[in-house]
Coordinates of C-alpha atoms in Angstrom, one line a residue:
Chain X
M1 CA 124.7 67.2 59.0
T2 CA 125.5 66.0 62.5
E3 CA 127.6 69.2 62.9
L4 CA 124.4 71.3 62.5
F5 CA 122.8 69.6 65.5
S6 CA 125.9 69.8 67.6
I7 CA 126.5 73.6 67.3
S8 CA 125.4 75.9 70.0
F9 CA 122.5 78.1 69.1
S10 CA 123.1 80.4 72.1
P11 CA 124.9 83.1 70.1
F12 CA 121.9 83.3 67.7
I13 CA 119.5 83.5 70.6
L14 CA 121.7 86.2 72.2
S15 CA 121.8 88.1 68.9
F16 CA 118.0 88.0 68.5
K17 CA 117.5 89.0 72.2
L18 CA 119.9 91.9 71.7
A19 CA 118.2 93.0 68.5
G20 CA 114.7 92.7 70.1
F21 CA 115.7 94.8 73.1
T22 CA 117.5 97.4 70.9
T23 CA 114.6 97.7 68.5
L24 CA 112.0 98.1 71.2
I25 CA 114.0 100.6 73.3
L26 CA 115.1 102.6 70.2
F27 CA 111.5 102.7 68.9
I28 CA 110.1 104.1 72.1
A29 CA 113.0 106.5 72.7
V30 CA 113.4 107.7 69.1
L31 CA 109.8 108.2 68.0
P32 CA 109.3 111.6 69.7
F33 CA 112.8 112.7 68.5
A34 CA 112.1 111.6 64.8
W35 CA 108.7 113.4 65.0
W36 CA 110.3 116.5 66.4
L37 CA 113.0 116.5 63.8
S38 CA 110.5 116.2 61.0
Q39 CA 108.4 119.1 62.2
T40 CA 110.9 121.5 63.6
K41 CA 112.2 124.6 61.8
S42 CA 115.0 125.0 64.3
R43 CA 118.4 126.1 62.9
F44 CA 120.0 123.4 65.0
K45 CA 118.3 120.7 62.9
P46 CA 121.3 120.1 60.5
I47 CA 123.6 119.7 63.5
L48 CA 121.3 117.1 65.1
E49 CA 120.9 115.3 61.8
A50 CA 124.6 115.1 61.3
L51 CA 125.1 113.8 64.9
T52 CA 122.3 111.2 64.2
A53 CA 124.0 110.0 61.1
L54 CA 127.5 109.7 62.7
P55 CA 127.2 105.9 63.5
I56 CA 126.7 105.2 59.8
V57 CA 130.1 106.6 58.8
L58 CA 132.2 106.1 61.9
P59 CA 134.3 102.9 61.9
P60 CA 132.6 100.5 64.4
S61 CA 136.0 100.3 66.2
V62 CA 136.0 104.1 66.8
L63 CA 132.5 104.0 68.1
G64 CA 133.3 100.9 70.2
F65 CA 136.4 102.6 71.6
Y66 CA 134.5 105.8 72.6
L67 CA 131.8 103.6 74.2
L68 CA 134.3 101.6 76.1
V69 CA 135.8 104.8 77.5
L70 CA 132.4 106.3 78.2
L71 CA 130.9 103.2 79.8
S72 CA 133.9 101.9 81.7
P73 CA 133.6 101.7 85.5
D74 CA 136.2 104.5 85.7
S75 CA 134.0 106.9 83.8
A76 CA 131.4 109.1 85.4
L77 CA 128.6 107.4 83.6
G78 CA 129.9 103.9 84.2
S79 CA 130.5 104.5 87.9
F80 CA 127.0 106.1 88.2
F81 CA 125.3 103.0 86.8
E82 CA 127.5 100.7 88.9
D83 CA 126.9 102.6 92.1
M84 CA 123.2 103.4 91.6
F85 CA 121.9 100.2 89.9
D86 CA 124.8 97.7 90.4
L87 CA 124.9 97.6 86.6
K88 CA 128.1 97.0 84.7
L89 CA 128.0 98.5 81.3
V90 CA 131.2 97.0 79.8
F91 CA 131.5 93.3 79.0
S92 CA 127.9 92.7 79.9
F93 CA 124.6 92.3 78.1
A94 CA 123.3 95.6 79.4
G95 CA 126.4 97.3 77.9
L96 CA 125.7 95.6 74.6
V97 CA 122.2 97.0 74.6
V98 CA 123.4 100.5 75.2
A99 CA 126.1 100.2 72.5
S100 CA 123.6 98.7 70.0
C101 CA 121.1 101.5 70.7
L102 CA 123.8 104.1 69.8
Y103 CA 125.1 102.1 66.8
S104 CA 121.6 101.5 65.3
F105 CA 120.3 104.9 66.2
P106 CA 120.3 106.4 62.6
F107 CA 118.6 103.2 61.3
M108 CA 115.5 103.9 63.4
V109 CA 115.6 107.8 63.2
Q110 CA 116.0 108.3 59.5
P111 CA 113.2 106.1 58.1
L112 CA 110.8 107.5 60.7
Q113 CA 111.8 111.1 60.0
N114 CA 111.6 110.6 56.2
G115 CA 108.2 109.1 56.6
F116 CA 106.9 111.9 58.7
E117 CA 108.4 114.5 56.4
G118 CA 106.7 112.9 53.4
L119 CA 103.2 113.1 55.0
N120 CA 100.8 115.7 53.6
K121 CA 101.2 118.6 56.0
H122 CA 97.5 119.5 55.6
M123 CA 96.5 116.1 56.9
L124 CA 98.3 116.8 60.2
E125 CA 96.8 120.3 60.3
A126 CA 93.3 118.9 59.8
S127 CA 93.9 116.8 62.9
Y128 CA 94.9 119.9 64.9
L129 CA 91.9 121.8 63.6
A130 CA 89.8 118.9 64.7
G131 CA 90.9 119.7 68.2
K132 CA 93.4 116.9 68.6
S133 CA 96.7 117.2 70.5
T134 CA 100.2 116.6 68.9
A135 CA 100.4 113.1 70.6
K136 CA 96.9 112.1 69.3
T137 CA 97.9 113.3 65.9
L138 CA 101.2 111.4 66.0
F139 CA 99.6 108.1 67.0
S140 CA 96.2 108.2 65.2
V141 CA 97.1 110.0 62.0
A142 CA 100.9 110.2 61.4
L143 CA 102.1 106.8 62.4
P144 CA 99.3 104.8 60.6
N145 CA 100.1 106.7 57.4
I146 CA 103.8 105.9 57.4
K147 CA 103.5 102.1 57.6
P148 CA 106.2 101.4 55.0
S149 CA 108.7 103.7 56.8
L150 CA 107.7 102.3 60.1
M151 CA 108.3 98.7 58.9
T152 CA 111.7 99.8 57.4
A153 CA 112.8 101.4 60.6
L154 CA 111.8 98.4 62.8
I155 CA 113.2 95.7 60.5
I156 CA 116.4 97.4 59.4
T157 CA 117.2 98.3 63.0
F158 CA 116.6 94.7 64.1
A159 CA 118.6 93.3 61.2
H160 CA 121.4 95.8 61.6
T161 CA 121.7 94.9 65.3
V162 CA 121.9 91.2 64.5
G163 CA 124.7 92.0 62.0
E164 CA 126.8 94.1 64.4
F165 CA 130.3 93.0 65.0
G166 CA 133.0 95.7 65.7
V167 CA 131.1 97.6 68.4
V168 CA 129.8 94.6 70.2
L169 CA 133.2 92.9 70.2
M170 CA 134.9 96.0 71.7
V171 CA 132.2 96.8 74.3
G172 CA 131.1 93.2 75.1
G173 CA 134.0 91.0 74.4
S174 CA 133.0 87.3 73.9
I175 CA 131.5 85.9 77.1
P176 CA 129.4 82.8 76.2
G177 CA 125.7 83.3 76.9
E178 CA 126.3 86.9 78.0
T179 CA 128.0 88.9 75.1
K180 CA 129.0 86.2 72.6
V181 CA 126.6 87.1 69.8
A182 CA 126.5 85.2 66.4
S183 CA 128.8 87.6 64.5
V184 CA 131.4 87.3 67.2
A185 CA 131.0 83.5 67.3
V186 CA 131.7 83.3 63.6
Y187 CA 134.9 85.4 64.1
E188 CA 136.1 83.1 66.8
M189 CA 135.4 80.0 64.8
V190 CA 137.6 81.4 62.0
E191 CA 140.3 82.5 64.4
T192 CA 140.4 78.9 65.8
M193 CA 140.2 77.5 62.3
E194 CA 136.9 75.7 62.9
Y195 CA 135.8 76.4 59.4
G196 CA 133.0 73.8 59.4
V197 CA 131.1 75.4 62.2
A198 CA 132.1 78.9 60.9
H199 CA 130.4 77.9 57.6
L200 CA 127.3 76.8 59.4
Y201 CA 127.1 80.0 61.5
A202 CA 127.8 82.2 58.5
A203 CA 125.1 80.3 56.4
V204 CA 122.5 80.7 59.1
M205 CA 123.3 84.5 59.3
L206 CA 123.2 84.9 55.6
L207 CA 119.9 83.1 55.3
M208 CA 118.3 85.1 58.1
S209 CA 119.6 88.4 56.7
F210 CA 118.3 87.6 53.3
T211 CA 114.9 86.6 54.7
V212 CA 114.6 89.8 56.6
L213 CA 115.5 92.0 53.7
L214 CA 113.2 90.0 51.4
G215 CA 110.4 90.6 53.8
V216 CA 111.0 94.4 53.8
Y217 CA 111.2 94.6 50.0
L218 CA 108.1 92.3 49.6
F219 CA 106.2 94.6 52.0
H220 CA 107.2 97.7 50.0
Y221 CA 106.3 96.0 46.7
R222 CA 102.8 95.0 47.9
N223 CA 102.3 98.4 49.5
K224 CA 103.2 100.1 46.2
K225 CA 100.9 97.7 44.3
S226 CA 98.0 98.3 46.6
L227 CA 98.4 102.1 46.2
G228 CA 98.6 101.7 42.4
I229 CA 102.1 103.1 42.2
I230 CA 103.1 100.0 40.2
S231 CA 100.8 97.8 38.2
Chain L
M1 CA 80.0 139.4 64.3
I2 CA 83.6 138.6 63.4
A3 CA 86.2 141.3 63.6
V4 CA 89.4 140.6 61.8
K5 CA 92.6 142.7 62.0
I6 CA 95.7 141.0 60.4
E7 CA 99.2 142.2 59.5
K8 CA 101.7 139.8 58.1
A9 CA 104.8 140.1 55.9
L10 CA 104.5 137.9 52.8
H11 CA 106.6 137.0 49.9
G12 CA 104.2 137.0 46.9
V13 CA 104.5 137.0 43.1
H14 CA 105.6 140.7 43.2
G15 CA 108.2 140.2 45.9
S16 CA 107.8 141.2 49.5
M17 CA 104.5 142.6 50.6
R18 CA 102.3 143.0 53.7
L19 CA 99.0 141.2 54.2
T20 CA 96.8 143.8 55.7
V21 CA 93.2 143.0 56.5
D22 CA 90.8 145.0 58.8
K23 CA 87.2 143.9 58.3
E24 CA 84.1 142.9 60.1
I25 CA 81.9 140.0 58.9
K26 CA 78.3 139.5 59.9
K27 CA 77.3 136.2 61.4
G28 CA 75.9 134.0 58.7
D29 CA 77.7 135.8 55.9
F30 CA 79.3 133.7 53.1
V31 CA 82.4 135.6 52.0
A32 CA 84.3 134.7 48.9
I33 CA 87.9 135.9 48.6
M34 CA 89.1 136.3 45.0
G35 CA 92.3 137.6 43.5
E36 CA 95.4 136.6 41.6
S37 CA 97.7 133.8 42.8
G38 CA 100.1 135.0 45.5
A39 CA 97.8 137.8 46.7
G40 CA 97.6 136.2 50.2
K41 CA 94.2 134.5 50.0
T42 CA 95.3 131.1 51.4
T43 CA 97.6 132.8 54.0
L44 CA 94.6 134.8 55.2
L45 CA 92.6 131.6 55.8
R46 CA 95.6 130.0 57.5
V47 CA 96.1 132.9 59.9
L48 CA 92.3 132.9 60.7
A49 CA 92.7 129.1 61.5
G50 CA 95.8 129.7 63.7
L51 CA 98.0 127.7 61.3
E52 CA 100.3 130.6 60.6
D53 CA 101.6 133.4 62.9
A54 CA 100.7 137.0 62.3
Q55 CA 100.0 140.1 64.2
E56 CA 96.3 139.4 64.6
E57 CA 93.3 140.6 66.5
I58 CA 90.4 138.2 65.7
V59 CA 87.3 138.5 67.7
V60 CA 84.5 136.0 67.0
E61 CA 81.1 136.7 68.6
G62 CA 82.7 138.6 71.5
R63 CA 85.5 136.1 72.1
S64 CA 89.1 136.8 71.2
W65 CA 90.8 134.1 69.2
S66 CA 94.2 135.8 68.9
A67 CA 96.1 133.8 71.4
L68 CA 94.3 130.5 70.7
P69 CA 96.0 127.5 69.0
P70 CA 94.2 125.9 66.1
Q71 CA 92.7 123.2 68.4
K72 CA 90.8 125.8 70.4
R73 CA 89.4 127.9 67.5
E74 CA 85.9 126.8 66.5
I75 CA 87.0 126.4 62.9
G76 CA 86.1 124.0 60.2
F77 CA 88.6 123.9 57.4
V78 CA 88.3 122.4 54.0
F79 CA 91.7 122.1 52.3
Q80 CA 92.2 122.4 48.6
D81 CA 93.6 118.8 48.5
Y82 CA 91.0 117.7 51.0
A83 CA 93.7 116.3 53.4
L84 CA 91.5 113.3 54.4
F85 CA 93.0 110.8 56.9
E86 CA 93.9 108.1 54.5
N87 CA 94.2 105.3 57.1
M88 CA 90.5 105.8 57.9
S89 CA 87.1 105.1 56.3
V90 CA 84.6 107.8 55.4
E91 CA 82.8 107.4 58.7
E92 CA 86.0 107.2 60.8
N93 CA 87.2 110.5 59.3
L94 CA 84.1 112.1 60.6
L95 CA 84.0 110.4 64.0
F96 CA 87.7 111.2 64.6
V97 CA 86.6 114.8 65.0
N98 CA 83.6 114.2 67.2
K99 CA 82.0 111.0 68.4
E100 CA 78.4 112.3 67.7
R101 CA 77.1 109.4 65.5
E102 CA 73.8 111.2 64.9
L103 CA 75.5 114.3 63.5
C104 CA 77.7 112.0 61.4
N105 CA 74.7 110.1 60.0
R106 CA 72.9 113.4 59.2
L107 CA 75.9 114.8 57.3
L108 CA 76.4 111.6 55.4
D109 CA 72.7 111.6 54.5
I110 CA 72.7 115.3 53.3
T111 CA 75.8 114.7 51.1
Q112 CA 74.6 111.3 49.9
L113 CA 77.6 109.4 51.3
S114 CA 75.7 107.0 53.5
T115 CA 76.4 104.0 51.3
L116 CA 80.1 104.8 51.2
R117 CA 80.5 105.1 55.0
E118 CA 82.7 101.9 55.3
H119 CA 84.8 102.7 52.3
N120 CA 88.4 103.8 52.7
V121 CA 88.8 107.4 51.6
T122 CA 91.6 106.6 49.1
M123 CA 89.0 104.7 47.0
L124 CA 86.7 107.7 46.5
S125 CA 86.4 110.0 43.5
G126 CA 87.3 113.7 43.7
G127 CA 83.7 114.9 44.3
Q128 CA 83.2 112.3 47.0
K129 CA 86.4 113.3 48.8
Q130 CA 85.3 116.9 48.7
R131 CA 82.1 116.0 50.4
V132 CA 83.8 113.9 53.0
A133 CA 86.2 116.9 53.7
L134 CA 83.2 119.2 54.0
C135 CA 81.4 116.8 56.4
R136 CA 84.5 116.3 58.5
A137 CA 84.9 120.1 58.8
L138 CA 81.3 120.4 60.0
M139 CA 81.6 117.6 62.6
K140 CA 83.1 120.2 65.0
R141 CA 79.9 122.4 64.6
P142 CA 82.2 125.3 63.8
R143 CA 81.3 128.9 64.1
V144 CA 83.4 129.7 61.1
L145 CA 83.9 127.4 58.1
L146 CA 87.0 128.1 56.0
M147 CA 87.3 126.6 52.5
D148 CA 90.4 126.9 50.4
E149 CA 89.5 126.5 46.7
P150 CA 87.2 123.6 47.6
F151 CA 86.1 123.0 44.0
S152 CA 89.3 123.5 42.0
A153 CA 89.7 119.8 41.2
L154 CA 86.1 119.2 40.2
D155 CA 84.3 119.3 36.9
T156 CA 81.5 121.8 36.3
S157 CA 78.6 119.3 36.7
M158 CA 80.0 118.1 40.1
K159 CA 80.5 121.7 41.2
E160 CA 76.8 122.6 40.4
R161 CA 75.6 119.6 42.4
L162 CA 77.7 120.5 45.4
Y163 CA 76.7 124.2 45.5
G164 CA 73.2 123.1 46.7
E165 CA 74.6 120.9 49.4
I166 CA 77.0 123.6 50.7
K167 CA 74.2 126.2 50.8
Q168 CA 72.0 123.8 52.7
L169 CA 74.7 123.0 55.2
H170 CA 75.8 126.7 55.6
Q171 CA 72.2 127.6 56.5
A172 CA 71.5 124.5 58.6
F173 CA 74.6 125.1 60.8
G174 CA 74.2 128.9 61.0
M175 CA 77.9 129.3 60.2
T176 CA 79.9 132.1 58.8
T177 CA 81.8 130.9 55.8
I178 CA 84.9 132.3 54.2
M179 CA 86.0 130.6 51.0
V180 CA 88.9 131.2 48.7
S181 CA 87.9 130.9 45.0
H182 CA 89.2 131.6 41.6
D183 CA 85.9 130.7 40.0
V184 CA 83.4 133.5 39.3
N185 CA 80.6 130.9 38.8
T186 CA 81.2 129.5 42.3
T187 CA 81.4 132.9 43.9
F188 CA 78.1 134.0 42.2
S189 CA 76.4 130.7 43.2
L190 CA 77.4 130.7 46.9
A191 CA 78.7 134.0 48.2
S192 CA 76.8 136.9 49.8
R193 CA 79.9 139.0 49.9
V194 CA 83.1 139.2 47.9
W195 CA 86.5 140.5 48.7
I196 CA 89.1 141.1 46.0
L197 CA 92.6 140.7 47.4
H198 CA 95.4 142.3 45.6
E199 CA 99.0 142.2 46.8
G200 CA 97.8 141.6 50.4
R201 CA 95.1 144.3 50.5
I202 CA 91.4 144.1 50.0
I203 CA 90.8 146.5 47.2
S204 CA 87.1 145.7 46.7
D205 CA 84.3 144.6 49.1
G206 CA 80.6 144.2 48.4
T207 CA 78.0 141.8 47.0
P208 CA 79.0 139.6 44.1
Q209 CA 76.9 141.9 41.8
E210 CA 78.5 145.1 43.1
V211 CA 82.1 143.7 43.0
L212 CA 82.1 141.5 39.9
L213 CA 79.5 142.9 37.6
Q214 CA 80.9 146.2 36.2
K215 CA 79.9 148.4 33.4
S216 CA 82.5 148.8 30.7
P217 CA 83.3 152.2 29.2
T218 CA 81.1 153.3 26.3
Y219 CA 82.4 152.9 22.8
N220 CA 81.2 154.2 19.5
T221 CA 80.9 151.4 17.0
K222 CA 79.4 150.8 13.6
V223 CA 76.3 148.7 13.0
L224 CA 77.4 145.8 10.7
R225 CA 74.0 144.0 10.3
I226 CA 70.4 144.5 11.3
H227 CA 68.0 141.7 12.1
K228 CA 64.4 142.5 12.7
S229 CA 61.8 140.3 14.3
D230 CA 58.2 141.1 15.2
T231 CA 59.1 142.6 18.5
H232 CA 62.8 143.3 18.4
T233 CA 65.5 144.9 16.3
V234 CA 68.9 143.4 16.8
A235 CA 72.1 145.0 15.5
T236 CA 75.4 143.1 15.1
V237 CA 78.4 145.3 16.1
Y238 CA 82.1 144.9 16.6
F239 CA 83.0 145.5 20.2
S240 CA 86.4 145.2 21.9
G241 CA 87.6 142.5 19.7
T242 CA 84.4 140.5 19.4
L243 CA 81.1 140.5 17.6
L244 CA 78.1 141.4 19.7
E245 CA 74.4 141.3 19.1
V246 CA 72.5 144.1 20.8
E247 CA 68.9 145.2 20.8
V248 CA 68.5 148.6 19.3
D249 CA 65.8 151.1 18.4
A250 CA 63.8 150.0 15.3
D251 CA 65.0 153.0 13.2
I252 CA 68.7 152.2 13.4
K253 CA 70.3 151.4 10.0
V254 CA 73.4 149.4 8.9
G255 CA 76.5 151.6 8.8
E256 CA 75.2 154.0 11.5
M257 CA 77.4 154.7 14.5
I258 CA 75.9 153.7 17.9
E259 CA 77.2 153.9 21.5
V260 CA 77.6 150.5 23.2
S261 CA 78.7 149.4 26.7
V262 CA 78.4 146.0 28.4
K263 CA 78.1 144.8 32.0
G264 CA 80.0 141.7 33.0
V265 CA 82.7 140.2 35.1
M266 CA 85.8 142.4 35.1
V267 CA 88.0 140.3 37.3

């Protein structure tokens, strides 16, 4: 029990901070893209959908490797950020946020896109015929009518970012208080054979992940019940 | 006056066809579009609303709508599935279109929805939803009201009640209304003009009486029974697969051949 109070909670705080930033940035950046994907008849749509889904199937180490190359100070992007904003994108918290946004991208896009595609098309048209712009229709009609998908997108993106390991390890390393998130901390504890602390870290992660998922499924259950889909 | 010229390639029940409409509609007319499924009725409404592309020249009271998006056309649209905003109450559905509370109250009064104003629209019955959809369409004070089979999900008694409300609103707002309908009763009750659309073309245009009530060919048939009252002589005859009772001259006898034709809905 004393071990529980002696462990550092900084990796958990860092994980939650990273997940919070990633979820917020992704939601703002992805919302117009998911809306556009759901409404477009462009022949490029399948290509964009395939690109969007890539992080789901790519091994995290592959994605981490590409990100490391792309964001390193030797690359055009890395040197641009370093020169212009004095921002290092590898082995830094900012780099972790960029990597997490790419890694969790499909988890934000897909539920939102599916939600928008499932909406009654006539409802959106009724808003346009009422004289409303696309933006007004998106925020006043579309988003409030896809609450379950919205909840799924936000919570799963958050939870998925908390659970990241491969990508964050490759791009961020393990700098305490800067890039050493909870999943990396568990890995280190196991490597150094500190199984007691590893157990505690792992149990906290397990409990948090289960609570988040239970929250999502309870929300869906109550939503279906209120709509009369289940009795 | 509304001048409509529309050309659009369609894929209907009989394969590819062209929707071709070139008509003028008087202000205040109530036009019902009838015809088989896939004839292009809904597409015609959607093109008028700007929801579908077509080669179009639409001039409404001197103003061209052809290049205008749906937002800029002065259209009220009642969808077949009503398409209400499910995240809003009855009142919010109306005020979303236009913040004129007075108009909102007036419409809710006419359609007897005032007591339901705070209710979420998902809790309403089919007839109530239909009335909310109609009120919402009118909140824009449209020049043209388009209705796509607005009564298809309602039972007969509900339809009869709504006819009166729609007539009242049509006149009160001085609109031109174009409605797609399969139902002859609805068309007769509401429309001043009927178009029959067949494979993308209007093949018949006139008043409901002119278009829908047609005289059948005359048939020779045998009188099966005679029933006499003080003032009438009624003969029972076999006509086109059914038994009919027709009033005949008093000297007609059973077994005699008579000429019969009927006037009715031929759509």
